[in-house]
Short mmCIF file of C-alpha atoms in Angstrom, two decimals:
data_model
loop_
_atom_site.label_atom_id
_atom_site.label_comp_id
_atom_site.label_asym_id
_atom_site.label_seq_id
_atom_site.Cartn_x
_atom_site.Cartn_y
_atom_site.Cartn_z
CA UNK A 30 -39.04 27.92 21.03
CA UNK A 31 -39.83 24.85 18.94
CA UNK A 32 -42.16 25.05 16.22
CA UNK A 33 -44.73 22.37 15.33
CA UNK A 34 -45.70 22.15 11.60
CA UNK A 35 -48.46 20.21 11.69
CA UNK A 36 -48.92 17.84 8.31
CA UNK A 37 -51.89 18.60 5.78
CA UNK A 38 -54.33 15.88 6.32
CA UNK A 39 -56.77 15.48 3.37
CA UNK A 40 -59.18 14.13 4.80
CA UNK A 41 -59.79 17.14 7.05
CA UNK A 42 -58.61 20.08 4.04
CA UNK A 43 -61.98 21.52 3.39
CA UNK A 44 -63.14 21.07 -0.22
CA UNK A 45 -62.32 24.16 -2.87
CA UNK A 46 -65.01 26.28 -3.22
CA UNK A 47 -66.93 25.92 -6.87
CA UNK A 48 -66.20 28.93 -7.95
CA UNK A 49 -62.37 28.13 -7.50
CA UNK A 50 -62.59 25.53 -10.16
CA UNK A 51 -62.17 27.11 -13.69
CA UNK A 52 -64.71 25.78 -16.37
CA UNK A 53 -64.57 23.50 -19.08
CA UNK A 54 -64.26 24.56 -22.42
CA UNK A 55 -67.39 24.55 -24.50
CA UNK A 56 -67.73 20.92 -25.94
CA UNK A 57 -66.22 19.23 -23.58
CA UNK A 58 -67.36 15.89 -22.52
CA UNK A 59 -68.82 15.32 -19.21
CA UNK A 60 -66.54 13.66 -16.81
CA UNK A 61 -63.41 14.47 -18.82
CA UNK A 62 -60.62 16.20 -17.17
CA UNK A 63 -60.01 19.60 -17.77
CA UNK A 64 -57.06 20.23 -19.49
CA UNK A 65 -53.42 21.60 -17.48
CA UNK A 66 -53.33 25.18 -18.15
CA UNK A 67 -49.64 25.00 -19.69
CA UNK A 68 -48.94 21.80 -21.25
CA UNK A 69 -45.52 22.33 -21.67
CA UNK A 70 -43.25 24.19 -19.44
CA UNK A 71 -41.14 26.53 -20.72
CA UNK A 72 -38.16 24.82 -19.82
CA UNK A 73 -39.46 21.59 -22.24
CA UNK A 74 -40.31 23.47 -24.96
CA UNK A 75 -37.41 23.26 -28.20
CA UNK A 76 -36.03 25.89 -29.33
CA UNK A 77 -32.56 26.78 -30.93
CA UNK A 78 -29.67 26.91 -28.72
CA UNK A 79 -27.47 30.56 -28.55
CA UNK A 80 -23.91 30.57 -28.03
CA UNK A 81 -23.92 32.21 -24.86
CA UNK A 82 -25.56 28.59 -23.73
CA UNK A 83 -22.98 26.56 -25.51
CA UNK A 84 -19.88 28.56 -24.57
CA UNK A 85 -19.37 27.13 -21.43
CA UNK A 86 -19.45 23.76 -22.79
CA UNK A 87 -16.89 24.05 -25.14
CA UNK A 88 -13.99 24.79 -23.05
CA UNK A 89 -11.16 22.42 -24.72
CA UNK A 90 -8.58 21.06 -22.32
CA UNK A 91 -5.17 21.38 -23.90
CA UNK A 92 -3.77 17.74 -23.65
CA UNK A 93 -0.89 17.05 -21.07
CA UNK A 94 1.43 14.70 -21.42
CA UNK A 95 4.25 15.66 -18.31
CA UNK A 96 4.77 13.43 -15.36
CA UNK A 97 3.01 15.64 -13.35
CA UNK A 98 0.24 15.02 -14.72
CA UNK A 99 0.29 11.51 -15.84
CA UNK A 100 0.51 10.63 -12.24
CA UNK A 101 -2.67 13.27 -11.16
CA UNK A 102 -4.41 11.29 -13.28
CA UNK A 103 -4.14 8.48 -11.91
CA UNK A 104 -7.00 7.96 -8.82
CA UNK A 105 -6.02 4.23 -7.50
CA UNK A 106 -3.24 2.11 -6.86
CA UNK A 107 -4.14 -0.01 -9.70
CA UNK A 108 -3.73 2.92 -12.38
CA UNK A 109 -0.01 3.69 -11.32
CA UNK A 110 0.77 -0.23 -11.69
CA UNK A 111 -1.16 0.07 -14.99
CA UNK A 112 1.23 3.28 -15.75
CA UNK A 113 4.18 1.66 -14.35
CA UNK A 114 3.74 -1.35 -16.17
CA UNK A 115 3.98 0.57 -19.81
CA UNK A 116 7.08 2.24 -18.57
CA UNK A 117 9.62 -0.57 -16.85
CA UNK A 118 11.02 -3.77 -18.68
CA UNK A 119 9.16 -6.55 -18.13
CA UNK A 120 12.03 -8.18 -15.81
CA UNK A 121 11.58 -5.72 -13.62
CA UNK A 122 8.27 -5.75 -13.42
CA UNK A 123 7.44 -8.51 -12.71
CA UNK A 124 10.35 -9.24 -10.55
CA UNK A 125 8.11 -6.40 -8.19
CA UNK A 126 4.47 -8.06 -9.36
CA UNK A 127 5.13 -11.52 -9.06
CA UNK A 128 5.03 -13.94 -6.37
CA UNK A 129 5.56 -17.53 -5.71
CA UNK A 130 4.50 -20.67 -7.70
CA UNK A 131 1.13 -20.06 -9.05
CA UNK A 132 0.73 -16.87 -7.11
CA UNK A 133 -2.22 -17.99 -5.39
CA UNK A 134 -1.09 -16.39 -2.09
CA UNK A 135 -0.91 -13.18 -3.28
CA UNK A 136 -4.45 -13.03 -5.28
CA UNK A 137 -5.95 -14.50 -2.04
CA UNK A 138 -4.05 -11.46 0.02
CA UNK A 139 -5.87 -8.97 -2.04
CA UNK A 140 -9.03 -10.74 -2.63
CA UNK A 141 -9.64 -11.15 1.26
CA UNK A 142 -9.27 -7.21 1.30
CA UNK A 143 -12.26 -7.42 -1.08
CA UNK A 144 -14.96 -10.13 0.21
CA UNK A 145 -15.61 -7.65 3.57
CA UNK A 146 -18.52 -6.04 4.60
CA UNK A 147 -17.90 -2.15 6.30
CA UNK A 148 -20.54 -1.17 9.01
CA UNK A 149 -20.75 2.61 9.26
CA UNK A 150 -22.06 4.53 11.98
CA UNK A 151 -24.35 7.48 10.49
CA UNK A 152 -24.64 11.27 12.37
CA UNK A 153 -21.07 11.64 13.64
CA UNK A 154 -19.09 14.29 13.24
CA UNK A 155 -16.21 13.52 10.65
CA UNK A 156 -15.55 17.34 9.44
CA UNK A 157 -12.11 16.61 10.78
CA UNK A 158 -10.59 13.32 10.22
CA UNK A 159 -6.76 12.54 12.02
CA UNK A 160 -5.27 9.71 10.61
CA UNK A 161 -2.03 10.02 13.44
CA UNK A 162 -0.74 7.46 15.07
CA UNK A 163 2.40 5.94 17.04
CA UNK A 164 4.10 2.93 16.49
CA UNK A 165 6.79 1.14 18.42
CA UNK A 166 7.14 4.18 20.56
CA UNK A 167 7.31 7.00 18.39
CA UNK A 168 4.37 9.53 16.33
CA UNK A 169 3.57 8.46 12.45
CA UNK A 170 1.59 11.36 9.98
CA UNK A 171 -0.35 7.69 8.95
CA UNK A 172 -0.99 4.48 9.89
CA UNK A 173 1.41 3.35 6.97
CA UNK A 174 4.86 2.91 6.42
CA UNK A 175 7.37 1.37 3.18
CA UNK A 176 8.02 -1.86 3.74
CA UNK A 177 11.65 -3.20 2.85
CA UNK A 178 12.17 -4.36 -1.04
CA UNK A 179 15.19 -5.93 -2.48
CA UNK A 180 17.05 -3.98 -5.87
CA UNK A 181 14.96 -1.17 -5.65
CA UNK A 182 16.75 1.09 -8.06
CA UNK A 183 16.61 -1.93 -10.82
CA UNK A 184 12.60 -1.17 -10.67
CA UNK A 185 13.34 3.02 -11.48
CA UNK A 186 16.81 4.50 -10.89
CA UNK A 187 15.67 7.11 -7.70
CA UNK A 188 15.09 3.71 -5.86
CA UNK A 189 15.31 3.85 -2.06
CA UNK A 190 16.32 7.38 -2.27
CA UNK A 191 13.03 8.14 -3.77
CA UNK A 192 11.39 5.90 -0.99
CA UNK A 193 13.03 7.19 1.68
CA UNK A 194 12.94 10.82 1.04
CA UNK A 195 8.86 10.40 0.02
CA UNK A 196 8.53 8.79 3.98
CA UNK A 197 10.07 11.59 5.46
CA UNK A 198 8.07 14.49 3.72
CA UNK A 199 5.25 12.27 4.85
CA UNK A 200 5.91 12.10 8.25
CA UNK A 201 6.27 7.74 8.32
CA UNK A 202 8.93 4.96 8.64
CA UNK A 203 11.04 4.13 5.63
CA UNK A 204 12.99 0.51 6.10
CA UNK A 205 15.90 -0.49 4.20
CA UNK A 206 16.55 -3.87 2.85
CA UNK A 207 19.61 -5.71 3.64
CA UNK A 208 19.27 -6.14 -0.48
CA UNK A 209 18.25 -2.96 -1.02
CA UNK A 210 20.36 -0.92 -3.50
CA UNK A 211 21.65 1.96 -1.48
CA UNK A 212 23.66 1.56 1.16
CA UNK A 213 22.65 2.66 5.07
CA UNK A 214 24.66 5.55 5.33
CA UNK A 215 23.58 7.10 1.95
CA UNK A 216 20.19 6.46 2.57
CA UNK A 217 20.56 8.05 6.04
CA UNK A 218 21.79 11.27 4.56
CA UNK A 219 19.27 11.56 1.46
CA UNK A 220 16.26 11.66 4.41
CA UNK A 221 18.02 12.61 7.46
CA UNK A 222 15.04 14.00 9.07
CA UNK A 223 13.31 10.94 8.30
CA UNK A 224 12.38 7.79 11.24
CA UNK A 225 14.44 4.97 9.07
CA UNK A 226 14.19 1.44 9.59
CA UNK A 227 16.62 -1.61 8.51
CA UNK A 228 15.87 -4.84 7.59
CA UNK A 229 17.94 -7.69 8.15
CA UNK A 230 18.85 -11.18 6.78
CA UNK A 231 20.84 -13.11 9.64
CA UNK A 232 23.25 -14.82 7.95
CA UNK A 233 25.46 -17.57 9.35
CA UNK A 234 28.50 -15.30 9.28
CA UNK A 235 27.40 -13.34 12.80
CA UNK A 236 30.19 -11.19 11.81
CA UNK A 237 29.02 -9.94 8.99
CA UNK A 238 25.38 -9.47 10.48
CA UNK A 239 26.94 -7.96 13.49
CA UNK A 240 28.73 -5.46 10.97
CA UNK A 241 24.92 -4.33 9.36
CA UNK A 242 23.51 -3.72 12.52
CA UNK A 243 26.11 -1.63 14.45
CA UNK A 244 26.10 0.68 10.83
CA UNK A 245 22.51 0.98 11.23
CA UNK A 246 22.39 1.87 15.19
CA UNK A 247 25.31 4.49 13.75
CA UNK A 248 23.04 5.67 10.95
CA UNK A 249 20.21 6.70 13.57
CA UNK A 250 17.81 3.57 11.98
CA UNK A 251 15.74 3.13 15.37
CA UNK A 252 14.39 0.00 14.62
CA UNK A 253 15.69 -3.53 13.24
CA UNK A 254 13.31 -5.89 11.81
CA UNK A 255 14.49 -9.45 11.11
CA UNK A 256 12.54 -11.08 8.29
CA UNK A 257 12.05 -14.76 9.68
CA UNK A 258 10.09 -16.13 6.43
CA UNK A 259 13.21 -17.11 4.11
CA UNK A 260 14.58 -20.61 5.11
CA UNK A 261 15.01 -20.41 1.03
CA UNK A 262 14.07 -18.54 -1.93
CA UNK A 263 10.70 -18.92 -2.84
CA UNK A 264 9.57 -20.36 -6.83
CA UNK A 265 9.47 -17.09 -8.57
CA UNK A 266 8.51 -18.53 -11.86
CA UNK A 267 8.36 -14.97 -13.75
CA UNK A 268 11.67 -14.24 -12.70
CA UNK A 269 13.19 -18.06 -13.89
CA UNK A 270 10.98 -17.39 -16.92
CA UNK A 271 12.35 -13.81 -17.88
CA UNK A 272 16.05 -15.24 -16.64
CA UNK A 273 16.04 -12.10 -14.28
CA UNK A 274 19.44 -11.23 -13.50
CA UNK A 275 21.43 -8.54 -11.13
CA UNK A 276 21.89 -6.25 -12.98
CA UNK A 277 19.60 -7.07 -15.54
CA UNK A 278 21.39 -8.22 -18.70
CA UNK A 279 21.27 -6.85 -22.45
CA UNK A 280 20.47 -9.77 -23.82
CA UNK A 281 18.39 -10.17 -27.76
CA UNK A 282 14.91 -10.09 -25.59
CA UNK A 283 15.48 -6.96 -23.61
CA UNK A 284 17.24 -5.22 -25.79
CA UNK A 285 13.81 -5.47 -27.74
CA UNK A 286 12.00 -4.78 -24.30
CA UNK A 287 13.68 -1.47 -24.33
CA UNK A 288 12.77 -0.42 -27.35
CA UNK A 289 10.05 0.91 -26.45
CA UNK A 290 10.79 1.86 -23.02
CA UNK A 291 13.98 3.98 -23.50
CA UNK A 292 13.58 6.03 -20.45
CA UNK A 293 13.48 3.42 -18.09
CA UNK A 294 17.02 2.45 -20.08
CA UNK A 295 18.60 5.64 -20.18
CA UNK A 296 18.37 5.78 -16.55
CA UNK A 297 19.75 3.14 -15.66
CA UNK A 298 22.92 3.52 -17.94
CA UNK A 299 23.35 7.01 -16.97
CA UNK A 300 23.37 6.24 -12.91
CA UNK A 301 25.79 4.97 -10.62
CA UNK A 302 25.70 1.26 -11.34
CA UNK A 303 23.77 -0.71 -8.71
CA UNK A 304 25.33 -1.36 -5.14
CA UNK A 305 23.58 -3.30 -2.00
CA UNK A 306 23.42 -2.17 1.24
CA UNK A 307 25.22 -5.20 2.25
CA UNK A 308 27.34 -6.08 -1.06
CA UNK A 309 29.63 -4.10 -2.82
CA UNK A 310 29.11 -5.51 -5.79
CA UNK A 311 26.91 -8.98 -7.11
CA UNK A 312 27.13 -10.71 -10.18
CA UNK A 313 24.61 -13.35 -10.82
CA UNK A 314 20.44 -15.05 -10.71
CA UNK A 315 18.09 -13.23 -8.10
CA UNK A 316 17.63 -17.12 -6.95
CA UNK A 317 21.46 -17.71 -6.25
CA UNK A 318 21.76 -14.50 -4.31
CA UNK A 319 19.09 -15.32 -2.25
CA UNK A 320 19.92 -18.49 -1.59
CA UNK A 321 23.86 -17.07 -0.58
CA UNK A 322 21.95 -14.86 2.02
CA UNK A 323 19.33 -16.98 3.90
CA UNK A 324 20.28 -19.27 6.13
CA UNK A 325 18.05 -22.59 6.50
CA UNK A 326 19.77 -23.03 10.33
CA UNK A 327 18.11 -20.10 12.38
CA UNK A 328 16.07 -20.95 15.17
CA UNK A 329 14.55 -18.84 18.59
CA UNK A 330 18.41 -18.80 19.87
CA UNK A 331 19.59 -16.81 16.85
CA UNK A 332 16.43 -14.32 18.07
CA UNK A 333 17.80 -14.20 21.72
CA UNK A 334 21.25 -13.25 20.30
CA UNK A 335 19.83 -10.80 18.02
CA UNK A 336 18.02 -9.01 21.00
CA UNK A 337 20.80 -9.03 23.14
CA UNK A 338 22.98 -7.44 20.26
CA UNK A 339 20.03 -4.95 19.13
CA UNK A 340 19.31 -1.83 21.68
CA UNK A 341 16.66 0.02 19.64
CA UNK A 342 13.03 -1.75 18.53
CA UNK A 343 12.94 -5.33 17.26
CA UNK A 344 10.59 -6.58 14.87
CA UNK A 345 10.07 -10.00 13.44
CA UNK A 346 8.84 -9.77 9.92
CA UNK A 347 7.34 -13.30 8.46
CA UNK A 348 4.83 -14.01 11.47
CA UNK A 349 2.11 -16.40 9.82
CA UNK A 350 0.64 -18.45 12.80
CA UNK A 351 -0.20 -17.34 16.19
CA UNK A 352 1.92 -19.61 18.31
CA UNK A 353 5.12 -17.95 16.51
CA UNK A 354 3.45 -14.30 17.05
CA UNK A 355 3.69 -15.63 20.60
CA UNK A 356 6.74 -16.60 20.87
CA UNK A 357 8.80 -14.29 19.51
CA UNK A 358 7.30 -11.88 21.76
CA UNK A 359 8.71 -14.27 24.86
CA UNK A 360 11.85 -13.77 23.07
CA UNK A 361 12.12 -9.94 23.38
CA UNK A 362 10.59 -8.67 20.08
CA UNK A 363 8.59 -5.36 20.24
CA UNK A 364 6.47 -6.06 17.58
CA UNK A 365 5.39 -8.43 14.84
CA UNK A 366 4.76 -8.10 10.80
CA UNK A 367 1.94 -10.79 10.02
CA UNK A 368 3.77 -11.44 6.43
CA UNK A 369 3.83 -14.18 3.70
CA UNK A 370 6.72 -12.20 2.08
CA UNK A 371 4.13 -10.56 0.12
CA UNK A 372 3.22 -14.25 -1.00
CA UNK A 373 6.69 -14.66 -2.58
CA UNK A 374 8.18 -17.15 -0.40
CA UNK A 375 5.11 -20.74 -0.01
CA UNK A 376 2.34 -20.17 -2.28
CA UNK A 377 -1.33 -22.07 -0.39
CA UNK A 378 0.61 -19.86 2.81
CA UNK A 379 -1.58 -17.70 5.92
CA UNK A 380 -3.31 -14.89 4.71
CA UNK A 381 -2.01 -12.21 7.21
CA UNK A 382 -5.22 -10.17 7.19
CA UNK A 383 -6.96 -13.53 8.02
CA UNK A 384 -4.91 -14.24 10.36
CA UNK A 385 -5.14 -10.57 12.53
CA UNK A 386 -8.12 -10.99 14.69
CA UNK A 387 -6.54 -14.43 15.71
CA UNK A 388 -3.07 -12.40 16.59
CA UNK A 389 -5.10 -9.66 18.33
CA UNK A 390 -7.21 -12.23 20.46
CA UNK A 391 -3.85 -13.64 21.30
CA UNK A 392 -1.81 -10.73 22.61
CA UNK A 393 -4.79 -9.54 24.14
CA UNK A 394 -5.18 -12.49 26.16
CA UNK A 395 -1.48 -12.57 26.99
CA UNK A 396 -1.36 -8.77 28.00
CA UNK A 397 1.01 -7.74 25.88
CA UNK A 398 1.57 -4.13 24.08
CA UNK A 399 4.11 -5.88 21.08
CA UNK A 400 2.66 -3.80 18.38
CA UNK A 401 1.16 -5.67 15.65
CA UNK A 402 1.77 -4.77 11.78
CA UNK A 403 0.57 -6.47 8.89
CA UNK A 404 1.71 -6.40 4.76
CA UNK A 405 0.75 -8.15 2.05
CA UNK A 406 -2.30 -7.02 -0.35
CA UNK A 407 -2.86 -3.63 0.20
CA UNK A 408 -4.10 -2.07 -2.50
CA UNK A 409 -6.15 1.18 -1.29
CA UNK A 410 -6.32 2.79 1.93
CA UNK A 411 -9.75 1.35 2.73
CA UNK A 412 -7.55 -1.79 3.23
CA UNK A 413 -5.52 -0.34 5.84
CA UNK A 414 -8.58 1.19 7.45
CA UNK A 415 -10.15 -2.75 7.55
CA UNK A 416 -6.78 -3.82 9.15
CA UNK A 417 -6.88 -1.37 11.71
CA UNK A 418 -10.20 -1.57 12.58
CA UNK A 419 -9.17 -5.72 13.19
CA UNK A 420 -6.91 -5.22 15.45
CA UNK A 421 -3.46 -4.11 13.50
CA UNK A 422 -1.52 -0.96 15.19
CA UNK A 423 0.14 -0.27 11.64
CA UNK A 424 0.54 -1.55 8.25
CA UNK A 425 3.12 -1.44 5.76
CA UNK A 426 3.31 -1.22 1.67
CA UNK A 427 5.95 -3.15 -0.81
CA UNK A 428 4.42 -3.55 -4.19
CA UNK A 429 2.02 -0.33 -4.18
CA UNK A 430 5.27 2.09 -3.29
CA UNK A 431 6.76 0.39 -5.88
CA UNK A 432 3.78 0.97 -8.69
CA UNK A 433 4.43 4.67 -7.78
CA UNK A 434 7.98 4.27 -7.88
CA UNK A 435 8.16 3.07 -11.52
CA UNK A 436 5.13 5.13 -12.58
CA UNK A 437 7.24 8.43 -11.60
CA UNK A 438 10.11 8.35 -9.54
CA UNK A 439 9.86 10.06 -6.25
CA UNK A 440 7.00 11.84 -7.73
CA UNK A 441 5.31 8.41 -8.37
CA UNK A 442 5.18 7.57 -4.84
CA UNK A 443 4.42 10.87 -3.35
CA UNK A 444 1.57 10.12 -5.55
CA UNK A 445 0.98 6.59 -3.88
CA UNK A 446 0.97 8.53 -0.38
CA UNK A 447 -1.37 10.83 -1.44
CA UNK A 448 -3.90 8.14 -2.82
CA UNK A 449 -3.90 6.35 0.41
CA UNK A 450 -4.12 8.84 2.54
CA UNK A 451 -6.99 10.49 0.55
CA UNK A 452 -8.54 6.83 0.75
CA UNK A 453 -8.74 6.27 4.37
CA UNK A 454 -9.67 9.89 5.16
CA UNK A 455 -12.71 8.87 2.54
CA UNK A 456 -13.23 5.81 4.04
CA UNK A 457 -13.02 6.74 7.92
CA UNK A 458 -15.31 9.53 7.29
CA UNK A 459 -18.07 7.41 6.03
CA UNK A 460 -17.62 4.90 8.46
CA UNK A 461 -18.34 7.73 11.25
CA UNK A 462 -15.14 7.80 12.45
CA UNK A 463 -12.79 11.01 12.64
CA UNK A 464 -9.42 8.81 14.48
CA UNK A 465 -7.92 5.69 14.34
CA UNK A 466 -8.40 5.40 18.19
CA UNK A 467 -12.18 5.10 17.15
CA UNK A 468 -11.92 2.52 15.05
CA UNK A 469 -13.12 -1.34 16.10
CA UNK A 470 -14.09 -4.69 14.49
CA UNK A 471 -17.59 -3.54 14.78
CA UNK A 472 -16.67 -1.53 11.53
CA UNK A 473 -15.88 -4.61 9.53
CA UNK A 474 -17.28 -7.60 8.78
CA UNK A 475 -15.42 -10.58 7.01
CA UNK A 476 -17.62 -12.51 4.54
CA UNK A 477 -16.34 -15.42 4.22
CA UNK A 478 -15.52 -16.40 7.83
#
């Protein structure tokens, strides 16, 4: 039975009775109001604390100073880069931070992440949020996967093995760069129970792509993705300005660098020596390997061979217009990465998450299930949320797995998971959401547009 509770109108509350109203005190002026009958309430009233009342307030934290729980303490994305940053050589670092030119691709990446507008939906029931998904055929724990990096054990010495093994406890796809630091097969065996990707730079010599790809089908890798975005290196000023090297030499300046950062050091002297999963061994400038790997002649016929080689999932990486999402679709790919090579290849380039409804409109209007993933400035998991909600089926993370990874190893970007993932369960929840299923561009808006 439903119960009406009428509200007290004033107007009809009858008046209190005269005799309800206490009197004055003698000597009080007429019309003045009588005075409250406690002034102060007890609660206001000074007095001298006891301990019993202070006791609980002076409960002393003993400092810590392990990894553990440097890396609990760090909430955001941004902390573990500020961590990271105090702990790796600066060639390093910024070799991972960096970008092209003048960087303005990259700041533009992450500021369009910034200048949007969410639209929650209010009295939904989020107790439960599932952040599950599939991509290219198969279940992810998240929407999120590593995306491949070049000389990852240069950044900390766990490296892709770290990476790798941090994907598979989290249920998502790890891919391996064709100048990643660890070959295939050894990354195959530190996460065998992992879904492992592998990136590839065709090279002219067919052979010696043709060599990468049947060890990856042999590894189990169930998925190649072709990065389409490096006719040549990019201007990576830092790296020209800290005369980056493979391996990084001892030279006067960072043998001074490492005074003060004689873990990251002591790693890498006391590990196997770097090795690529496509080079034994490589002497020389980041800029001259690159350059000795890309090749400036590849067109939509290399693509065709490339699917006619490849049996499992193909994915072009580098998409940055819609016309070439298109068309790399017509020739057999399963799936696009809307990419600017993390804005390390033409600075002034697309912004991919400006370019994503575009893509989506596109495919939808062509009828096509290609999946469509997107990289490049995501710095918290309410970014990945915003991509999904415009249209991507799945995102993927370079530089913020890397933060983690030099912040703390494997532990580092456990860490990274764990942020993002805490993020968009925080994020979808508020937005009134409990699955990505749910989610639609009604939930975003784009400010600037």
């Amino acid at each position: 039975m439903t119960h009406t509770i009428q509200p007290n109108n004033p107007e009809t509350t009858p008046a209190p009775d005269a005799t309800d109203i206490p009197a004055a005190p003698a000597g009080t002026p007429t019309g003045s109001p009588a005075p409250a009958a406690s002034a102060v309430p007890a609660a206001l009233k000074r007095r001298i604390p006891k301990y019993s009342d202070l006791a609980p307030l002076m409960q002393f934290k003993k400092p810590e100073f392990s990894k553990e729980a440097r890396l609990k303490r760090a909430s955001t994305i941004w902390e573990l880069r500020d961590i990271a940053k105090r702990r790796t050589p600066q060639a390093p670092f910024d070799y991972t931070d960096g970008a092209a030119e003048e960087e303005i691709t990259l700041g533009r990446a992450r500021q369009a992440f910034l200048d949007i507008e969410f639209r929650p939906g209010i009295l939904r029931n989020v107790s439960s949020i599932d952040l599950s998904t599939e991509i290219l055929g198969k279940p992810s724990r998240l929407p999120v996967g590593i995306a491949p990096t070049g000389f990852t054990r240069m950044m900390q010495s766990e490296g892709e093995y770290a990476g790798s093994q941090a994907a598979e406890a989290a249920g998502i796809p790890y891919t391996l760069s064709t100048m990643g630091t660890a070959s295939i097969e050894d990354v195959a065996a530190a996460a065998p129970n992992g879904r492992n990707w592998f990136q590839l730079y065709l090279w002219t010599d067919r052979d010696r792509s043709l060599e990468l790809i049947e060890r990856a089908a042999k590894a189990g890798n169930d998925t190649l993705m072709v990065t389409v975005d490096t006719a040549v290196a990019g201007a990576r000023l830092r790296d020209v300005r800290n005369g980056m090297t493979i391996p990084p030499a001892l030279t006067v300046k960072t043998v001074l660098d490492a005074s003060y950062r004689p873990a990251w050091w002591f790693n890498f002297l006391t590990h196997e020596p770097l090795t690529f999963a496509s080079l034994s061994r490589y002497t020389g400038t980041v800029a001259d390997l690159i350059n000795s790997m890309f090749d400036p002649t590849l067109t939509f016929e290399d693509l065709d061979w490339l699917r006619e080689t490849w049996k499992g999932k193909l994915v072009v990486k580098g998409i940055q217009t819609v016309e070439d999402a298109r068309r790399v679709v017509d020739h057999g790919a399963d799936g696009v990465v809307l990419s600017n090579h993390g804005g390390r290849q033409l600075d002034r380039a697309p912004i991919p998450f400006h370019l994503l409804p575009e893509v989506k409109q596109a495919f939808t209007a062509d009828n096509t299930d290609a999946a469509i993933m997107l990289d490049t400035g995501i710095m918290s998991g309410a970014d990945i949320v915003a991509a999904l909600a415009l249209g991507a089926d799945f995102t993927l993370i370079g530089r913020a797995y890397l933060y983690g990874l030099m912040a703390g190893g494997r532990a580092g970007v456990d860490r990274t998971l764990q942020i993002l993932e805490k993020d968009m369960a925080r994020t979808m929840a508020l937005l009134g959401v409990s699955r990505i299923s749910e989610l639609t561009p009604d939930h975003v808006r784009l400010l600037n547009k």
